[in-house]
Every structure is written in structure tokens, then in C-alpha cells.
Amino acid sequence: MAKPTKKHKALAAKLGDNQKLYGVDEALKTLRELSTTKFDETLEVALNLGVDPRHADQQVRGVVNLPSGTGRDVRVAVFAKDAKAAEALAAGADVVGAEDLYEKINGGFMDFDRVIASPDMMALVGRLGKVLGPRGLMPNPKVGTVTPNVAQAVKDAKGGAVEFRVEKAGIAHGGIGKASFTQEALEANVKAYVDALQRARPSGAKGTYVKRITLSSTMGPGFKIDPASLNV
């Protein structure tokens, strides 16, 4: 067994009881204090939900606009033509096109984090389902990535819009900012994310919906959060 390093010993001493439930403010404060890496760590929230995603009436999916942004430079690709294409470019889209963009992506180009499409482009975009689908990049009207208002969708994506989707194990998780963010900014983002998931509670969810909440950072430990600190 590897010998614990001084850093690990100090971390264990600081955390103490790993069964403790933390208030969201205390957990964020500690995570920021423990972030001593050379890069700006991402902070994440994970929620164990009382749903079974195998059933259609227990799917949880949506989008939330984080009030303090994500701290990431989101690269956006837009399928649009003519005036819509010009609007997308003016709004800050990184790559815009139609048949030409289809050929580019079909040929292996994947230098983007979000795909947005105007409704008239979906017949074309649908042919990329096997490429975009497994990566979670397929545009969907439920999360605002298929829309006639492509300019606003681009602005939202660049400004802090985050998609969420429950996984097979009933867990939904997402980044809520960087360790360099202020305490207030991170608290606002966590609350916005959790509130969005609560509003997205599906009709088929019975009993306790939010079973467990955990906050963590890229290289740090996970903190179990007291649901009461988030009004859950």
C-alpha cells in the first residue's frame, strides 16, 4: 500500500468525519481553500435522484443559465443559412454553416462544445446523429438548441447555459464554476443548478426525488451536502 503523502494527511485531518453533511457555503469555502493545483479547478455538483431513466416518464433533462457563468470558453457550432447564419456569427458563434458544416463534421471536425440549429436545418443535422448523439451534442428543442432564435441561443451558450441530463444510475451532474470564482458566485450557481433540476422533476418520480447532493472539484474530495442548505 502506498504511503500517505503529507498533503493527503493534511487533507484527511481537515476533513475529519467523512459522513458529515456540510452546508453548501462551508463545502464551497473548503473546496476553494483546498484547491492548490497550478490550474483553475472546475467545481461540480452531483445529485442522486429518485428516478429510473429507463422509463420515459422519469427522464430528467433541461438547461439552466448559471448566473455567474461557467468560467469556460464554450465553442459553438451553428447550422443555419442566410440571415440566420449572419445572426449567429454576430452573436459570437465559432463556426457556422449548412451543407459545408455537415461535410466538415462528417469528415471528423469536432472542435466545438455545443451545436445549435435552426429548425429548417434539422433534416440535415439528423444525418449526423451517429456522430453527434454519442457525444451528447445533438441539437434538441427541449434544451433550446433547436430554435429559430439562433442568436439568443449562441449568447446563452457563451454566457453560462448548461445542459443537464440524468444518467442511467439516476445521477445528474455538471460544472458550476471555477475555484477562482468568488464564494457568492459559486453559491448562486449551485442554487440555480439545483433549482433547475427540482423544476424538471418528472411526473413519474415517486417518493424522495433528491436523495443525495455532493460537491467536488477536479482534484479535490467530495462533500456531502445538507439538502436543507439548498432548500431541498
mmCIF file of C-alpha atoms in Angstrom:
data_model
loop_
_atom_site.group_PDB
_atom_site.id
_atom_site.type_symbol
_atom_site.label_atom_id
_atom_site.label_comp_id
_atom_site.label_asym_id
_atom_site.label_seq_id
_atom_site.Cartn_x
_atom_site.Cartn_y
_atom_site.Cartn_z
ATOM 1 C CA MET A 1 0.000 0.000 0.000
ATOM 2 C CA ALA A 2 1.312 3.447 -0.917
ATOM 3 C CA LYS A 3 2.383 5.603 1.995
ATOM 4 C CA PRO A 4 0.122 8.637 2.504
ATOM 5 C CA THR A 5 1.748 11.904 1.498
ATOM 6 C CA LYS A 6 1.869 14.978 3.718
ATOM 7 C CA LYS A 7 -0.820 16.542 1.541
ATOM 8 C CA HIS A 8 -3.115 13.531 1.970
ATOM 9 C CA LYS A 9 -2.558 13.505 5.731
ATOM 10 C CA ALA A 10 -3.340 17.213 5.968
ATOM 11 C CA LEU A 11 -6.445 16.748 3.844
ATOM 12 C CA ALA A 12 -7.687 13.852 5.984
ATOM 13 C CA ALA A 13 -7.135 15.895 9.150
ATOM 14 C CA LYS A 14 -9.033 18.837 7.693
ATOM 15 C CA LEU A 15 -11.992 16.770 6.532
ATOM 16 C CA GLY A 16 -12.394 14.687 9.655
ATOM 17 C CA ASP A 17 -15.687 12.735 9.612
ATOM 18 C CA ASN A 18 -16.403 11.767 6.003
ATOM 19 C CA GLN A 19 -20.059 11.124 6.879
ATOM 20 C CA LYS A 20 -20.657 14.729 7.878
ATOM 21 C CA LEU A 21 -23.264 16.725 5.991
ATOM 22 C CA TYR A 22 -21.932 20.148 5.024
ATOM 23 C CA GLY A 23 -23.775 23.358 4.364
ATOM 24 C CA VAL A 24 -23.250 24.448 0.768
ATOM 25 C CA ASP A 25 -21.366 27.583 1.914
ATOM 26 C CA GLU A 26 -18.939 25.586 4.092
ATOM 27 C CA ALA A 27 -18.315 22.984 1.379
ATOM 28 C CA LEU A 28 -17.556 25.599 -1.272
ATOM 29 C CA LYS A 29 -15.288 27.543 1.075
ATOM 30 C CA THR A 30 -13.304 24.393 1.919
ATOM 31 C CA LEU A 31 -13.036 23.257 -1.701
ATOM 32 C CA ARG A 32 -11.658 26.649 -2.699
ATOM 33 C CA GLU A 33 -9.152 26.551 0.156
ATOM 34 C CA LEU A 34 -8.009 23.048 -0.843
ATOM 35 C CA SER A 35 -7.538 23.991 -4.487
ATOM 36 C CA THR A 36 -3.759 24.353 -4.720
ATOM 37 C CA THR A 37 -3.195 22.985 -8.223
ATOM 38 C CA LYS A 38 -1.453 25.000 -10.920
ATOM 39 C CA PHE A 39 -4.668 25.181 -12.966
ATOM 40 C CA ASP A 40 -8.052 26.642 -12.140
ATOM 41 C CA GLU A 41 -10.067 23.633 -10.977
ATOM 42 C CA THR A 42 -13.672 23.126 -12.014
ATOM 43 C CA LEU A 43 -16.197 22.677 -9.228
ATOM 44 C CA GLU A 44 -19.013 20.196 -9.826
ATOM 45 C CA VAL A 45 -22.320 19.331 -8.223
ATOM 46 C CA ALA A 46 -23.821 15.831 -8.458
ATOM 47 C CA LEU A 47 -27.352 14.852 -7.460
ATOM 48 C CA ASN A 48 -28.558 11.301 -6.918
ATOM 49 C CA LEU A 49 -32.191 11.396 -7.982
ATOM 50 C CA GLY A 50 -35.024 9.052 -7.162
ATOM 51 C CA VAL A 51 -35.777 8.246 -10.798
ATOM 52 C CA ASP A 52 -35.277 5.337 -13.172
ATOM 53 C CA PRO A 53 -34.260 6.863 -16.544
ATOM 54 C CA ARG A 54 -35.215 3.642 -18.326
ATOM 55 C CA HIS A 55 -38.837 4.794 -18.082
ATOM 56 C CA ALA A 56 -39.982 7.564 -20.411
ATOM 57 C CA ASP A 57 -41.911 9.356 -17.646
ATOM 58 C CA GLN A 58 -38.816 9.522 -15.418
ATOM 59 C CA GLN A 59 -36.429 11.303 -17.771
ATOM 60 C CA VAL A 60 -34.782 14.453 -16.417
ATOM 61 C CA ARG A 61 -33.340 16.810 -18.990
ATOM 62 C CA GLY A 62 -33.124 20.536 -19.458
ATOM 63 C CA VAL A 63 -30.926 23.597 -19.448
ATOM 64 C CA VAL A 64 -30.061 26.130 -16.777
ATOM 65 C CA ASN A 65 -28.472 29.560 -17.169
ATOM 66 C CA LEU A 66 -25.856 29.858 -14.439
ATOM 67 C CA PRO A 67 -25.997 33.462 -13.165
ATOM 68 C CA SER A 68 -22.229 33.643 -12.676
ATOM 69 C CA GLY A 69 -21.268 31.826 -15.885
ATOM 70 C CA THR A 70 -19.170 28.678 -16.157
ATOM 71 C CA GLY A 71 -15.663 30.083 -16.482
ATOM 72 C CA ARG A 72 -15.252 28.087 -19.685
ATOM 73 C CA ASP A 73 -14.786 29.308 -23.235
ATOM 74 C CA VAL A 74 -17.625 27.396 -24.902
ATOM 75 C CA ARG A 75 -17.091 26.773 -28.608
ATOM 76 C CA VAL A 76 -20.370 26.880 -30.510
ATOM 77 C CA ALA A 77 -21.198 25.426 -33.924
ATOM 78 C CA VAL A 78 -24.392 26.584 -35.627
ATOM 79 C CA PHE A 79 -26.329 25.070 -38.519
ATOM 80 C CA ALA A 80 -28.056 27.959 -40.259
ATOM 81 C CA LYS A 81 -28.338 29.705 -43.601
ATOM 82 C CA ASP A 82 -28.505 33.250 -44.925
ATOM 83 C CA ALA A 83 -29.806 35.797 -42.368
ATOM 84 C CA LYS A 84 -29.819 33.241 -39.536
ATOM 85 C CA ALA A 85 -26.200 32.393 -40.264
ATOM 86 C CA ALA A 86 -25.264 36.077 -40.155
ATOM 87 C CA GLU A 87 -27.107 36.495 -36.843
ATOM 88 C CA ALA A 88 -25.260 33.523 -35.339
ATOM 89 C CA LEU A 89 -21.880 34.898 -36.385
ATOM 90 C CA ALA A 90 -22.727 38.327 -34.998
ATOM 91 C CA ALA A 91 -23.710 36.700 -31.681
ATOM 92 C CA GLY A 92 -20.287 35.062 -31.382
ATOM 93 C CA ALA A 93 -20.667 31.575 -32.894
ATOM 94 C CA ASP A 94 -17.316 29.936 -33.610
ATOM 95 C CA VAL A 95 -18.362 28.094 -36.763
ATOM 96 C CA VAL A 96 -21.498 28.484 -38.865
ATOM 97 C CA GLY A 97 -22.665 26.619 -41.940
ATOM 98 C CA ALA A 98 -25.109 24.228 -43.538
ATOM 99 C CA GLU A 99 -24.104 21.534 -46.055
ATOM 100 C CA ASP A 100 -20.491 22.661 -45.770
ATOM 101 C CA LEU A 101 -20.548 22.277 -41.976
ATOM 102 C CA TYR A 102 -22.201 18.873 -42.350
ATOM 103 C CA GLU A 103 -19.378 17.685 -44.621
ATOM 104 C CA LYS A 104 -16.780 19.104 -42.226
ATOM 105 C CA ILE A 105 -18.207 17.308 -39.173
ATOM 106 C CA ASN A 106 -18.815 14.107 -41.136
ATOM 107 C CA GLY A 107 -15.147 14.248 -42.058
ATOM 108 C CA GLY A 108 -14.006 14.340 -38.428
ATOM 109 C CA PHE A 109 -14.131 18.007 -37.384
ATOM 110 C CA MET A 110 -15.240 18.174 -33.730
ATOM 111 C CA ASP A 111 -13.710 21.410 -32.456
ATOM 112 C CA PHE A 112 -16.841 22.610 -30.619
ATOM 113 C CA ASP A 113 -18.697 22.067 -27.335
ATOM 114 C CA ARG A 114 -22.281 22.911 -28.328
ATOM 115 C CA VAL A 115 -24.295 22.519 -31.538
ATOM 116 C CA ILE A 116 -27.241 24.802 -32.300
ATOM 117 C CA ALA A 117 -29.527 24.530 -35.310
ATOM 118 C CA SER A 118 -32.402 26.451 -36.815
ATOM 119 C CA PRO A 119 -35.454 24.182 -37.301
ATOM 120 C CA ASP A 120 -35.128 24.101 -41.094
ATOM 121 C CA MET A 121 -31.651 22.561 -40.720
ATOM 122 C CA MET A 122 -32.702 19.505 -38.705
ATOM 123 C CA ALA A 123 -33.243 17.251 -41.725
ATOM 124 C CA LEU A 124 -29.550 17.795 -42.487
ATOM 125 C CA VAL A 125 -28.343 17.679 -38.875
ATOM 126 C CA GLY A 126 -30.300 14.469 -38.253
ATOM 127 C CA ARG A 127 -27.961 12.658 -40.610
ATOM 128 C CA LEU A 128 -25.169 13.334 -38.107
ATOM 129 C CA GLY A 129 -26.980 11.506 -35.316
ATOM 130 C CA LYS A 130 -24.397 8.720 -35.083
ATOM 131 C CA VAL A 131 -21.619 11.306 -34.783
ATOM 132 C CA LEU A 132 -23.198 13.899 -32.501
ATOM 133 C CA GLY A 133 -25.559 11.693 -30.469
ATOM 134 C CA PRO A 134 -22.984 9.593 -28.555
ATOM 135 C CA ARG A 135 -21.161 12.794 -27.580
ATOM 136 C CA GLY A 136 -24.298 14.443 -26.260
ATOM 137 C CA LEU A 137 -24.083 17.148 -28.921
ATOM 138 C CA MET A 138 -27.243 16.500 -30.930
ATOM 139 C CA PRO A 139 -29.428 19.657 -31.011
ATOM 140 C CA ASN A 140 -32.709 19.286 -29.154
ATOM 141 C CA PRO A 141 -35.639 21.699 -28.827
ATOM 142 C CA LYS A 142 -36.113 20.642 -25.170
ATOM 143 C CA VAL A 143 -32.835 22.302 -24.228
ATOM 144 C CA GLY A 144 -33.099 25.243 -26.611
ATOM 145 C CA THR A 145 -30.510 24.112 -29.149
ATOM 146 C CA VAL A 146 -33.079 23.775 -31.939
ATOM 147 C CA THR A 147 -34.558 27.240 -32.247
ATOM 148 C CA PRO A 148 -35.385 29.945 -34.801
ATOM 149 C CA ASN A 149 -33.620 32.416 -32.496
ATOM 150 C CA VAL A 150 -30.115 31.111 -33.057
ATOM 151 C CA ALA A 151 -28.502 34.388 -31.979
ATOM 152 C CA GLN A 152 -30.004 34.187 -28.487
ATOM 153 C CA ALA A 153 -29.083 30.508 -28.216
ATOM 154 C CA VAL A 154 -25.465 31.358 -29.034
ATOM 155 C CA LYS A 155 -25.444 34.149 -26.436
ATOM 156 C CA ASP A 156 -26.910 31.794 -23.826
ATOM 157 C CA ALA A 157 -24.338 29.094 -24.576
ATOM 158 C CA LYS A 158 -21.479 31.582 -24.354
ATOM 159 C CA GLY A 159 -22.902 33.233 -21.249
ATOM 160 C CA GLY A 160 -23.385 30.257 -18.955
ATOM 161 C CA ALA A 161 -26.159 27.978 -20.212
ATOM 162 C CA VAL A 162 -25.527 24.411 -19.028
ATOM 163 C CA GLU A 163 -27.415 21.329 -20.141
ATOM 164 C CA PHE A 164 -28.268 18.636 -17.617
ATOM 165 C CA ARG A 165 -29.417 15.080 -18.177
ATOM 166 C CA VAL A 166 -29.871 12.223 -15.745
ATOM 167 C CA GLU A 167 -27.640 9.203 -16.385
ATOM 168 C CA LYS A 168 -28.554 5.517 -16.200
ATOM 169 C CA ALA A 169 -27.706 5.346 -12.498
ATOM 170 C CA GLY A 170 -30.050 8.231 -11.714
ATOM 171 C CA ILE A 171 -27.281 10.785 -11.303
ATOM 172 C CA ALA A 172 -27.219 14.278 -12.802
ATOM 173 C CA HIS A 173 -24.036 16.305 -12.544
ATOM 174 C CA GLY A 174 -22.475 19.406 -14.018
ATOM 175 C CA GLY A 175 -19.825 22.057 -13.609
ATOM 176 C CA ILE A 176 -20.877 25.092 -11.588
ATOM 177 C CA GLY A 177 -17.819 27.307 -11.993
ATOM 178 C CA LYS A 178 -14.129 27.572 -11.217
ATOM 179 C CA ALA A 179 -12.239 27.575 -7.919
ATOM 180 C CA SER A 180 -11.196 31.152 -8.693
ATOM 181 C CA PHE A 181 -14.837 32.316 -8.597
ATOM 182 C CA THR A 182 -15.997 34.217 -5.544
ATOM 183 C CA GLN A 183 -17.906 32.383 -2.832
ATOM 184 C CA GLU A 184 -21.061 34.316 -3.714
ATOM 185 C CA ALA A 185 -20.778 33.484 -7.431
ATOM 186 C CA LEU A 186 -20.408 29.763 -6.758
ATOM 187 C CA GLU A 187 -23.292 29.679 -4.283
ATOM 188 C CA ALA A 188 -25.546 31.393 -6.814
ATOM 189 C CA ASN A 189 -24.581 28.854 -9.497
ATOM 190 C CA VAL A 190 -25.132 25.826 -7.257
ATOM 191 C CA LYS A 191 -28.551 27.056 -6.202
ATOM 192 C CA ALA A 192 -29.546 27.800 -9.797
ATOM 193 C CA TYR A 193 -28.468 24.307 -10.915
ATOM 194 C CA VAL A 194 -30.285 22.505 -8.093
ATOM 195 C CA ASP A 195 -33.407 24.657 -8.536
ATOM 196 C CA ALA A 196 -33.488 23.800 -12.258
ATOM 197 C CA LEU A 197 -33.316 20.078 -11.505
ATOM 198 C CA GLN A 198 -36.117 20.388 -8.973
ATOM 199 C CA ARG A 199 -38.306 22.196 -11.516
ATOM 200 C CA ALA A 200 -37.553 19.414 -14.012
ATOM 201 C CA ARG A 201 -38.940 16.717 -11.691
ATOM 202 C CA PRO A 202 -40.754 14.268 -13.986
ATOM 203 C CA SER A 203 -44.309 13.109 -13.407
ATOM 204 C CA GLY A 204 -43.172 9.521 -12.889
ATOM 205 C CA ALA A 205 -40.857 10.333 -9.950
ATOM 206 C CA LYS A 206 -42.307 8.955 -6.724
ATOM 207 C CA GLY A 207 -41.093 9.336 -3.151
ATOM 208 C CA THR A 208 -37.872 11.211 -2.397
ATOM 209 C CA TYR A 209 -36.687 12.990 -5.541
ATOM 210 C CA VAL A 210 -33.302 14.397 -4.428
ATOM 211 C CA LYS A 211 -31.610 11.615 -2.457
ATOM 212 C CA ARG A 212 -28.088 12.968 -2.154
ATOM 213 C CA ILE A 213 -26.094 16.046 -3.180
ATOM 214 C CA THR A 214 -22.305 16.131 -3.485
ATOM 215 C CA LEU A 215 -19.926 18.973 -4.252
ATOM 216 C CA SER A 216 -16.405 18.301 -5.507
ATOM 217 C CA SER A 217 -13.549 19.790 -7.517
ATOM 218 C CA THR A 218 -11.378 18.383 -10.298
ATOM 219 C CA MET A 219 -8.626 17.175 -7.961
ATOM 220 C CA GLY A 220 -10.381 17.508 -4.615
ATOM 221 C CA PRO A 221 -12.614 15.393 -2.377
ATOM 222 C CA GLY A 222 -16.383 15.165 -2.453
ATOM 223 C CA PHE A 223 -18.509 16.848 0.203
ATOM 224 C CA LYS A 224 -21.948 15.520 1.098
ATOM 225 C CA ILE A 225 -24.305 18.467 1.242
ATOM 226 C CA ASP A 226 -27.113 19.019 3.710
ATOM 227 C CA PRO A 227 -30.181 19.375 1.428
ATOM 228 C CA ALA A 228 -31.658 21.924 3.852
ATOM 229 C CA SER A 229 -28.852 24.367 2.965
ATOM 230 C CA LEU A 230 -30.282 24.413 -0.579
ATOM 231 C CA ASN A 231 -33.936 24.352 0.460
ATOM 232 C CA VAL A 232 -34.350 20.815 -0.893
#
